[in-house]
Amino acid sequence: MKQLLSLTLVLNLMIGGANLSVAGRLDGESLHQVTREFVTPHLDWGHSLVGGPIRVLFIANRFAGARAAVELAQRLDLNFEAVVTADISNFVVDNIYEASVEGTSKYEKTEELLEKLSGKFDVIVIANVNFSILPAEAQYRILKSVSEGTGLILGFPSDLPFPKLLENPTEDWRKIFAKVDIRTLPRQPQPGQENALLKTYVFGKGRIAIMPMADVGLSTNEPYTPGKWKGRFENSLALAGRVVQWAAGRKITADFTPEIMADKIRYALDPNGPSAVRIRIRDAENREQVNQQVFAKDQAVFEFDTSEFPAGQYYIDVLQGSLDSVSEFGVFGFEKVSPVGVLRVTTDKGSYESGEKLSATVSLEKPLAEDATIAITIEDLPDRRIWARQTLTLPKGTQEVKTQITDLHVPTIAARVVAEIQNGKKRIASTEALVYFPRRKLEIYPTMLWDNIPGSLSEMWAAHLRKNVPDAAGLTHPGEGGEHAHRSALFNQRFIPYVTRIYLMAGENGETLSKGWWLGMPTDEVEALSKDGSFHNPTARDFWKKVIAHRTAGLPEVGPMVYSLGDENNFSYEAGYSPSDGPAFTQFLKDNYPNIASLNKAWGSSYQNFEEIGHPSLKEMREKSLYPLWYAHRRFMERQYADVNHFLADEIRKHDPLALVGSEGSEPGNIEWTVKGLDFWGPYADPVNDEVLRSVAPEKLRTIWWGYGGHLAYPLWQGLLRGVINGNSWYTSMIEPISGLTSVDFSLQETYRTERKPHVDALNHGLAQLLVTTPLRSDGIAILWSHASYSASIMDSRFLNPRDSAIPLMISLYQLGLNFTALTSLQVEKGALANYRILWLPGATALSETESLAIEEFVKKGGIVVADVLSGILNESCGPLPKSRLGTLFGTPDLKGQAPLEIKEVSVDQTINGKKIVFNAKKARQSPEGSIFSINKSGKGLAILLNFSLGMAWNNAEGNPEQFLLSLLELANIRPAIQVEGIEKNDLIIRVRDNGENQVLGLLAAFSEIGKVATIRLLREAWVYEANKGLIGFGKSFESKLDVPFKIFSLFPTKQNPPLLSVSKKSLNLGEAVTLDGTGLSPRGLYRLEVYGPDGVLLPDFTKIFLGQPTGEDGVIRFALNDASGAYRLVLTDIRTGLSTTLPITTNPAQHAEHP
Amino acid sequence: MGLATPIFAQINVVKETRADDANQKNIEFLFPEGKVSYQGKIDESGVIDKDSLLYGLTFQRPLQTNGGWSLWDFLKITVRAEDEALEVIDKCLLTNADILEDQQRVLVSFDWHLEKQGGGDLQVLLAWYPEQPDWVFVKVICKGAATLEQVNLAAFPGNTTGPEERERWFATEKQPPSQFSDETHEIDSEESGMVFFNRFAQENDGCLLVLGNFPRESIKINGSYAVTTSVRFAEGQTEATFALGGFKQSDPKEVIRVFQMEGARNMLNYLNSIDWSPKVDRKKHQSLINNIEELIKGTSNPSDVENFQKLKVAYALNEKNGNSSGLLDNVRELIGLKNSLIEAELMKFR
């Protein structure tokens, strides 16, 4: 993906945007500044320390170390500065991406570090940075500073290549651990192993702490789990805090430990010790059970009864000090053992479709000693909204309970099944199991991000992404057993697994090499593919199967949004010469030609049989001008590429029958073949292929990566307006220069926040969906995309590249606001021309007989066909024809197309059907055969041969080439529906959509036009609304100031009213659902339903955008059992008009809600 | 303790002198992304031998081409002195060329003494920054009696020659793309950015030019062979700055779009922000010397002390004589000494 725009120049030009510094580079704050702006849930350990704040310099890596510094500073009274390195083993990284950002060069970063080192600190923390990568002068100054009394803490990697510093170990680590129970820490090291976590030394006047397992800042990472991670992470930072205090020279004692008994916590206060102690008891998820400050002057002993605590893990935090400050703190743990022993809940499956029945079994290790009840709840993740609750009576002696929950609708991907046994109000024991509810329905306009929630500080990442790019899926490798997908699911982030990679490259002798993601695959099997990686090699196919099985393991249960077959997939036309390719090539020919005679006829050859053809090298084919054979080889490789795509997609579907599969950033090959059988295609932008994809895959998910190029939201605006995309793919959610969403402190990167987000949000709030769901108005214009002709142009320079004419034609049509469809040869053969009035044939050198007949028929029935040069002089096999297949149609029956194209002046001045057609260009590529412009009537239609390519002609036109184009379109009675005045036409895109009820007019102006006023003239009067905003007025023209260059208007014949909204009930209990009554809504309307809570704040998770009358879950608003009760407000907005209706509803507490 | 902030980032720039006497110069500066070369020879009649003359910039040159900025005459300067116009580079042999800075940026100078024109001087400064590897920044300065009359900048977007269908095109910061005709195009003298590119061949390589903020009378461009930008100056103008860039294997449409949106403005900001005075930062140098004074207290190697004393003397002498090249050499050696002293100090911790 990184190659998306590997244009160093463009990057250097792009550097800047809103954050351009005077020096012309991108503001580097997001990569350097560690702020406390983004606050995450945390406990207070010592926000006011006795002795004042500790001055700390963190030297931390970019990816987690920097944020970990903030996490510690949130909890402890630190006055900190930070220097952020590129990564754990690179002080800086020297590449063009980094170079575009201020402060990233070695010089700048060194200067920053040395400047900060000149400050006075109590402690220097090297957090996940290899000490050796620091500049020598910095190393020297740090060590010298330590010898003079500054503390030094090294997390992982803790190698300090200066043995003398470690010559004097101390036993102070014991004092630090005296108040931190090692069993409360991540990865649960065993008691007695404290010294593996922490070693202490003195050097000169300074103290040195080495923390080899502190791999996320000064905390120890462990995989995220909803029930356990939170508490242990907190404890880990308590240890870190104590180490920092010690290293800073603060007093660290071993003077207290709470006494933990079966049903009681006892803590003796020292009358000569700290005047106050805060005791905080919390569960494994930091839910406070007790938080009480006691004073030594008031009592000698603090006791707390824990007998009512349900079974589970608890932590006791002890904060010593005075009324308002803390001198020391510590953390201890205890586990409440259940009287029923180990309690387990299991479910019949790990994954459920919406509405599906869930069966749960709860097992008690020991029989119940007395009558009790059990509550089984389904809580979503990560918010723990409760979607079902069942309470069952358990008679004494019960050891197993089975139950079922039906009609279950959980809105998140992951949820917990929680079972809690109670005796009256006393909670005896609880347990939980994780289950998944795949989200199968793809929204109208989904968003995907490169990368998902990482494995360290996952909760913090998730909170940042949820806040700033809500509901975006994350794309990355699946991890072993789908680990990455499961992690995403815990935070309700949909996942897009990067399952494999299709990379059919050519070996030295043209053999097909398969290079893919073979992670975890046996080396010998991978090696075997280096000899013959062709898809036609059964061993290779078997290997692919294993790859798919391995890489999809664990994925189906979380229901990926789509499966990606790879990023930047590609193949080489030079490949195809593996041992298994030879027979396959012969078979490919047999499959395409019924017999050798038909092949000979198509190719103009005289082979005796298919085997005689062999499979010569590309070089030989070119040298011998074996064009049909050369083209057959190209098609053979395109077919192989498509087949691999389809085969792998089918393999994935074997593991996940509901899977949507595609790939992104990939070469299309023959796009029509490749996307067939796939559900998703996300290429790099290409003016022609994008339109062909829209034509051949209208219902499939189509996205184009952006992030590195363009400003504001131009890449999205362009794609959406043209209709070529229906989703958003952003590179990347990670911390990266230029395009990374995330700053080192996990705040939103500034350029994205100011330049992109407002526009991306506006699209997400309905504008994108409006463009996706409203069909482009048919203007009756078709442009043939002949894949065979394109191949022919590569084969021989006599044949015009269809792109030379197609691209300028398409650009002109964008500017004129006229819609078109790029039709493939296959579509033309199947009769697609019936829906059009004019057909352009750009560089249509190679046409099949069926295709030619369809074109002739189209003209006979009244259609107009416009060709540039040499149409139909080759057949669909790129075999030469004695003369053009369309020669008679164009009135040039002897057109052969053998002469090379010439560059000459163009002068057209003719009258057709009373309409004058004039065009002059200083030069254009043209055929020496025939006249420069000819018209032939055929049946009811016209065939116009320009005999010159549009590319050069457009560039060298005298006057406006669009006038020439318009005059030709006039012949088919095609005229633009609107005129836009007052702004520069260059790069302007105008698209008109029509759903039969209203039109949607979209325009995108060049960046330079921002702030100008555009006047839009219509063919007839209309009520004009700015989409999602409101009424502009009624008339035949209107003005719009381009505060943003992208504008969407809706045009109606009648004035519109706010949408009609009613609901099944206006008062309900929590845990129930309200059904929307959409009978008053237009089937063609696009609506956004928003819900505001009792506190008046928008609840984004409730928002729905739907087309027409809502169906399924779109028509239901579900309230969880533990949602806030009170007065809610439903606001339904017609996105087309911006008009909205508000409806109040009231929710009542769920008194006795039980799930069936 | 005195080991203060100054640090040094050395860039690999090399001066290769093949000839340097009163009648002949052949000097080349190689920097990480290109080179600038001067060759000139006085013939027997006492004038520059045109066949020997070369003032070329190898920069933004597509592989296996002669494209990019002109390898032969990327810059021509006409000055006016004593009421006469003089094409300095064509007519006068280079007087001196030197590296002025090699830390944080490359700064080299080419000097022509205009003895016959009232003793004025023409200086061309070229700067290259690691963080802007795709650009070379040029400043032209007239000193003494001479003033600037015209500067010509020549480039071959893509390549010198090309197939028949290749068209030379340009776009400016404000104007959409236009094809070069055989005529010279005059463009708005307020324009500050230009994109030179091709269509129908060599489409993905091109050159970029940004003009600094200086008064100009006219800007003319011609694309009949080389793409030449001729900037004519208002009377009395003595200085002008330029940023010379390019692109390789990029879509010119995208380049133009970005350039027009803000690329040109960004680069103009950058160009305007350049401090062209050679940073012989004596304060920094003094700080470096102070650092070494501190570090050398801990050394047991007498040759370090002796070397340091020698370097201090040499530095003072070069400073007194205004020998910037000599100063840079001294500073390099001082940095080397400091680094070795730091290494020695670090060894004590091992």
GROMACS .gro file of C-alpha atoms in nm, chain A residues 329-626:
model
  298
  329PHE     CA    1   0.135   0.381   4.697
  330GLY     CA    2   0.108   0.014   4.638
  331VAL     CA    3  -0.116  -0.252   4.496
  332PHE     CA    4  -0.210  -0.591   4.636
  333GLY     CA    5  -0.444  -0.858   4.517
  334PHE     CA    6  -0.679  -1.116   4.648
  335GLU     CA    7  -0.913  -1.363   4.494
  336LYS     CA    8  -1.252  -1.445   4.634
  337VAL     CA    9  -1.314  -1.810   4.599
  338SER     CA   10  -1.660  -1.919   4.511
  339PRO     CA   11  -1.840  -2.164   4.736
  340VAL     CA   12  -1.940  -2.346   4.421
  341GLY     CA   13  -1.584  -2.383   4.307
  342VAL     CA   14  -1.503  -2.311   3.948
  343LEU     CA   15  -1.802  -2.174   3.763
  344ARG     CA   16  -1.808  -2.212   3.387
  345VAL     CA   17  -2.040  -2.096   3.117
  346THR     CA   18  -2.023  -2.252   2.774
  347THR     CA   19  -2.229  -2.186   2.468
  348ASP     CA   20  -2.339  -2.421   2.195
  349LYS     CA   21  -2.149  -2.215   1.938
  350GLY     CA   22  -1.892  -1.941   1.933
  351SER     CA   23  -2.069  -1.730   1.679
  352TYR     CA   24  -2.435  -1.643   1.614
  353GLU     CA   25  -2.621  -1.476   1.337
  354SER     CA   26  -2.861  -1.200   1.437
  355GLY     CA   27  -3.182  -1.341   1.584
  356GLU     CA   28  -3.033  -1.685   1.624
  357LYS     CA   29  -3.096  -1.889   1.940
  358LEU     CA   30  -2.813  -1.909   2.191
  359SER     CA   31  -2.788  -2.209   2.419
  360ALA     CA   32  -2.576  -2.176   2.729
  361THR     CA   33  -2.469  -2.425   2.990
  362VAL     CA   34  -2.349  -2.317   3.330
  363SER     CA   35  -2.148  -2.573   3.527
  364LEU     CA   36  -2.070  -2.554   3.895
  365GLU     CA   37  -1.771  -2.742   4.022
  366LYS     CA   38  -1.946  -2.801   4.353
  367PRO     CA   39  -2.322  -2.839   4.404
  368LEU     CA   40  -2.507  -2.542   4.542
  369ALA     CA   41  -2.525  -2.557   4.917
  370GLU     CA   42  -2.846  -2.359   4.931
  371ASP     CA   43  -3.118  -2.230   4.700
  372ALA     CA   44  -3.005  -1.950   4.472
  373THR     CA   45  -3.078  -1.775   4.149
  374ILE     CA   46  -2.867  -1.736   3.842
  375ALA     CA   47  -2.873  -1.435   3.614
  376ILE     CA   48  -2.750  -1.485   3.263
  377THR     CA   49  -2.690  -1.170   3.068
  378ILE     CA   50  -2.559  -1.090   2.725
  379GLU     CA   51  -2.339  -0.783   2.736
  380ASP     CA   52  -2.199  -0.624   2.423
  381LEU     CA   53  -1.840  -0.518   2.390
  382PRO     CA   54  -1.680  -0.288   2.456
  383ASP     CA   55  -1.964  -0.089   2.617
  384ARG     CA   56  -2.133  -0.372   2.810
  385ARG     CA   57  -2.480  -0.273   2.709
  386ILE     CA   58  -2.702  -0.558   2.819
  387TRP     CA   59  -2.916  -0.711   2.544
  388ALA     CA   60  -3.063  -1.004   2.727
  389ARG     CA   61  -3.112  -1.112   3.085
  390GLN     CA   62  -3.257  -1.429   3.219
  391THR     CA   63  -3.296  -1.510   3.585
  392LEU     CA   64  -3.348  -1.872   3.682
  393THR     CA   65  -3.405  -2.030   4.016
  394LEU     CA   66  -3.145  -2.283   4.123
  395PRO     CA   67  -3.246  -2.527   4.389
  396LYS     CA   68  -2.993  -2.644   4.640
  397GLY     CA   69  -2.768  -2.910   4.493
  398THR     CA   70  -2.771  -2.771   4.139
  399GLN     CA   71  -2.450  -2.837   3.953
  400GLU     CA   72  -2.550  -2.755   3.596
  401VAL     CA   73  -2.796  -2.518   3.435
  402LYS     CA   74  -2.897  -2.514   3.071
  403THR     CA   75  -3.084  -2.232   2.912
  404GLN     CA   76  -3.162  -2.077   2.579
  405ILE     CA   77  -3.198  -1.720   2.470
  406THR     CA   78  -3.394  -1.665   2.153
  407ASP     CA   79  -3.443  -1.371   1.923
  408LEU     CA   80  -3.117  -1.224   2.032
  409HIS     CA   81  -3.003  -0.902   1.864
  410VAL     CA   82  -2.663  -0.781   1.971
  411PRO     CA   83  -2.541  -0.480   1.779
  412THR     CA   84  -2.171  -0.542   1.830
  413ILE     CA   85  -1.945  -0.812   1.692
  414ALA     CA   86  -1.840  -0.948   2.028
  415ALA     CA   87  -2.034  -0.994   2.348
  416ARG     CA   88  -1.998  -1.165   2.680
  417VAL     CA   89  -2.232  -1.424   2.817
  418VAL     CA   90  -2.218  -1.350   3.188
  419ALA     CA   91  -2.355  -1.592   3.442
  420GLU     CA   92  -2.387  -1.474   3.801
  421ILE     CA   93  -2.519  -1.684   4.087
  422GLN     CA   94  -2.690  -1.490   4.360
  423ASN     CA   95  -2.833  -1.568   4.693
  424GLY     CA   96  -3.070  -1.289   4.765
  425LYS     CA   97  -2.859  -0.980   4.710
  426LYS     CA   98  -2.536  -1.158   4.772
  427ARG     CA   99  -2.337  -1.243   4.461
  428ILE     CA  100  -2.190  -1.583   4.507
  429ALA     CA  101  -1.999  -1.634   4.188
  430SER     CA  102  -1.982  -1.513   3.834
  431THR     CA  103  -1.820  -1.618   3.512
  432GLU     CA  104  -1.836  -1.529   3.150
  433ALA     CA  105  -1.776  -1.655   2.799
  434LEU     CA  106  -1.706  -1.469   2.479
  435VAL     CA  107  -1.937  -1.504   2.181
  436TYR     CA  108  -1.949  -1.334   1.843
  437PHE     CA  109  -2.230  -1.185   1.640
  438PRO     CA  110  -2.090  -1.121   1.292
  439ARG     CA  111  -2.221  -0.809   1.130
  440ARG     CA  112  -2.324  -0.931   0.791
  441LYS     CA  113  -2.494  -0.633   0.639
  442LEU     CA  114  -2.267  -0.401   0.452
  443GLU     CA  115  -2.378  -0.044   0.491
  444ILE     CA  116  -2.436   0.176   0.189
  445TYR     CA  117  -2.100   0.345   0.223
  446PRO     CA  118  -1.846   0.157   0.437
  447THR     CA  119  -1.510   0.286   0.550
  448MET     CA  120  -1.195   0.081   0.582
  449LEU     CA  121  -0.863   0.173   0.731
  450TRP     CA  122  -0.526   0.024   0.661
  451ASP     CA  123  -0.430  -0.152   0.986
  452ASN     CA  124  -0.647  -0.251   1.276
  453ILE     CA  125  -0.632  -0.197   1.650
  454PRO     CA  126  -0.284  -0.306   1.753
  455GLY     CA  127  -0.195  -0.551   2.024
  456SER     CA  128  -0.051  -0.308   2.272
  457LEU     CA  129  -0.249  -0.030   2.436
  458SER     CA  130  -0.540  -0.171   2.238
  459GLU     CA  131  -0.804  -0.005   2.453
  460MET     CA  132  -0.648   0.336   2.396
  461TRP     CA  133  -0.617   0.283   2.021
  462ALA     CA  134  -0.975   0.168   2.003
  463ALA     CA  135  -1.102   0.472   2.189
  464HIS     CA  136  -0.912   0.705   1.959
  465LEU     CA  137  -1.034   0.535   1.641
  466ARG     CA  138  -1.390   0.514   1.763
  467LYS     CA  139  -1.393   0.882   1.841
  468ASN     CA  140  -1.229   0.999   1.522
  469VAL     CA  141  -1.315   0.747   1.251
  470PRO     CA  142  -1.622   0.576   1.389
  471ASP     CA  143  -1.724   0.238   1.259
  472ALA     CA  144  -1.430   0.200   1.023
  473ALA     CA  145  -1.310  -0.150   0.950
  474GLY     CA  146  -0.943  -0.234   0.988
  475LEU     CA  147  -0.743  -0.419   0.726
  476THR     CA  148  -0.436  -0.617   0.813
  477HIS     CA  149  -0.295  -0.967   0.838
  478PRO     CA  150  -0.524  -1.197   1.033
  479GLY     CA  151  -0.261  -1.316   1.277
  480GLU     CA  152  -0.229  -1.671   1.399
  481GLY     CA  153  -0.574  -1.823   1.434
  482GLY     CA  154  -0.733  -1.490   1.345
  483GLU     CA  155  -0.591  -1.327   1.654
  484HIS     CA  156  -0.597  -0.979   1.505
  485ALA     CA  157  -0.957  -1.015   1.393
  486HIS     CA  158  -1.062  -1.132   1.737
  487ARG     CA  159  -0.890  -0.837   1.899
  488SER     CA  160  -1.070  -0.596   1.668
  489ALA     CA  161  -1.398  -0.766   1.745
  490LEU     CA  162  -1.357  -0.700   2.115
  491PHE     CA  163  -1.374  -0.330   2.031
  492ASN     CA  164  -1.645  -0.371   1.770
  493GLN     CA  165  -1.405  -0.291   1.490
  494ARG     CA  166  -1.489  -0.488   1.181
  495PHE     CA  167  -1.198  -0.669   1.029
  496ILE     CA  168  -1.068  -0.711   0.676
  497PRO     CA  169  -0.814  -0.991   0.670
  498TYR     CA  170  -0.528  -0.965   0.430
  499VAL     CA  171  -0.560  -1.332   0.354
  500THR     CA  172  -0.299  -1.389   0.091
  501ARG     CA  173  -0.129  -1.229  -0.203
  502ILE     CA  174  -0.153  -1.308  -0.570
  503TYR     CA  175   0.174  -1.234  -0.735
  504LEU     CA  176   0.229  -1.440  -1.048
  505MET     CA  177   0.569  -1.324  -1.156
  506ALA     CA  178   0.805  -1.450  -1.422
  507GLY     CA  179   1.119  -1.642  -1.344
  508GLU     CA  180   1.433  -1.618  -1.548
  509ASN     CA  181   1.290  -1.838  -1.820
  510GLY     CA  182   0.936  -1.716  -1.796
  511GLU     CA  183   0.827  -1.980  -1.550
  512THR     CA  184   0.535  -1.870  -1.334
  513LEU     CA  185   0.638  -1.793  -0.979
  514SER     CA  186   0.382  -1.757  -0.707
  515LYS     CA  187   0.494  -1.510  -0.449
  516GLY     CA  188   0.246  -1.457  -0.174
  517TRP     CA  189   0.200  -1.440   0.197
  518TRP     CA  190   0.324  -1.778   0.299
  519LEU     CA  191   0.355  -1.694   0.668
  520GLY     CA  192   0.337  -2.006   0.876
  521MET     CA  193   0.357  -2.235   0.577
  522PRO     CA  194   0.614  -2.517   0.557
  523THR     CA  195   0.935  -2.393   0.401
  524ASP     CA  196   0.978  -2.695   0.172
  525GLU     CA  197   0.635  -2.641   0.022
  526VAL     CA  198   0.708  -2.276  -0.037
  527GLU     CA  199   1.038  -2.373  -0.196
  528ALA     CA  200   0.860  -2.615  -0.429
  529LEU     CA  201   0.658  -2.331  -0.574
  530SER     CA  202   0.974  -2.159  -0.692
  531LYS     CA  203   0.997  -2.419  -0.968
  532ASP     CA  204   0.639  -2.410  -1.087
  533GLY     CA  205   0.401  -2.170  -0.919
  534SER     CA  206   0.149  -2.182  -1.199
  535PHE     CA  207  -0.212  -2.214  -1.106
  536HIS     CA  208  -0.220  -2.507  -1.346
  537ASN     CA  209   0.018  -2.696  -1.123
  538PRO     CA  210  -0.203  -2.913  -0.896
  539THR     CA  211   0.059  -2.891  -0.623
  540ALA     CA  212   0.039  -2.514  -0.632
  541ARG     CA  213  -0.338  -2.526  -0.608
  542ASP     CA  214  -0.319  -2.762  -0.312
  543PHE     CA  215  -0.073  -2.529  -0.152
  544TRP     CA  216  -0.306  -2.233  -0.204
  545LYS     CA  217  -0.581  -2.433  -0.037
  546LYS     CA  218  -0.362  -2.489   0.265
  547VAL     CA  219  -0.270  -2.123   0.271
  548ILE     CA  220  -0.634  -2.022   0.272
  549ALA     CA  221  -0.720  -2.275   0.542
  550HIS     CA  222  -0.434  -2.151   0.753
  551ARG     CA  223  -0.493  -1.781   0.699
  552THR     CA  224  -0.871  -1.794   0.747
  553ALA     CA  225  -0.852  -1.992   1.069
  554GLY     CA  226  -1.061  -1.824   1.334
  555LEU     CA  227  -1.198  -1.561   1.098
  556PRO     CA  228  -1.547  -1.682   1.003
  557GLU     CA  229  -1.674  -1.661   1.358
  558VAL     CA  230  -1.613  -1.287   1.374
  559GLY     CA  231  -1.747  -1.233   1.021
  560PRO     CA  232  -1.495  -1.013   0.842
  561MET     CA  233  -1.647  -0.724   0.650
  562VAL     CA  234  -1.472  -0.852   0.340
  563TYR     CA  235  -1.176  -1.080   0.284
  564SER     CA  236  -0.890  -0.928   0.088
  565LEU     CA  237  -0.705  -1.159  -0.144
  566GLY     CA  238  -0.418  -0.921  -0.118
  567ASP     CA  239  -0.289  -0.576  -0.167
  568GLU     CA  240  -0.112  -0.481  -0.488
  569ASN     CA  241  -0.177  -0.819  -0.643
  570ASN     CA  242  -0.018  -0.848  -0.978
  571PHE     CA  243   0.091  -1.080  -1.254
  572SER     CA  244   0.339  -1.067  -1.535
  573TYR     CA  245   0.260  -1.125  -1.898
  574GLU     CA  246   0.617  -1.252  -1.922
  575ALA     CA  247   0.518  -1.548  -1.705
  576GLY     CA  248   0.322  -1.853  -1.818
  577TYR     CA  249   0.606  -2.082  -1.914
  578SER     CA  250   0.617  -2.320  -1.620
  579PRO     CA  251   0.605  -2.693  -1.703
  580SER     CA  252   0.238  -2.703  -1.613
  581ASP     CA  253   0.162  -2.392  -1.818
  582GLY     CA  254   0.247  -2.558  -2.151
  583PRO     CA  255  -0.038  -2.812  -2.165
  584ALA     CA  256  -0.268  -2.559  -2.001
  585PHE     CA  257  -0.196  -2.311  -2.276
  586THR     CA  258  -0.287  -2.566  -2.541
  587GLN     CA  259  -0.603  -2.648  -2.351
  588PHE     CA  260  -0.681  -2.276  -2.322
  589LEU     CA  261  -0.668  -2.250  -2.700
  590LYS     CA  262  -0.891  -2.554  -2.737
  591ASP     CA  263  -1.139  -2.401  -2.496
  592ASN     CA  264  -1.151  -2.083  -2.700
  593TYR     CA  265  -1.169  -2.229  -3.048
  594PRO     CA  266  -1.392  -2.524  -3.135
  595ASN     CA  267  -1.134  -2.666  -3.373
  596ILE     CA  268  -0.805  -2.586  -3.535
  597ALA     CA  269  -0.978  -2.462  -3.847
  598SER     CA  270  -1.161  -2.193  -3.658
  599LEU     CA  271  -0.836  -2.093  -3.490
  600ASN     CA  272  -0.659  -2.076  -3.824
  601LYS     CA  273  -0.940  -1.867  -3.961
  602ALA     CA  274  -0.923  -1.625  -3.672
  603TRP     CA  275  -0.547  -1.608  -3.669
  604GLY     CA  276  -0.482  -1.623  -4.038
  605SER     CA  277  -0.263  -1.926  -3.974
  606SER     CA  278  -0.236  -2.282  -4.103
  607TYR     CA  279  -0.161  -2.505  -3.805
  608GLN     CA  280  -0.237  -2.874  -3.848
  609ASN     CA  281  -0.346  -2.914  -3.491
  610PHE     CA  282  -0.339  -2.729  -3.158
  611GLU     CA  283  -0.027  -2.907  -3.044
  612GLU     CA  284   0.168  -2.772  -3.337
  613ILE     CA  285   0.119  -2.419  -3.209
  614GLY     CA  286   0.335  -2.486  -2.906
  615HIS     CA  287   0.406  -2.200  -2.673
  616PRO     CA  288   0.687  -1.990  -2.815
  617SER     CA  289   0.850  -1.725  -2.603
  618LEU     CA  290   0.713  -1.374  -2.604
  619LYS     CA  291   1.031  -1.258  -2.770
  620GLU     CA  292   0.986  -1.505  -3.053
  621MET     CA  293   0.620  -1.413  -3.094
  622ARG     CA  294   0.710  -1.048  -3.120
  623GLU     CA  295   0.997  -1.105  -3.358
  624LYS     CA  296   0.783  -1.322  -3.585
  625SER     CA  297   0.484  -1.091  -3.557
  626LEU     CA  298   0.269  -1.378  -3.429
   0.00000   0.00000   0.00000
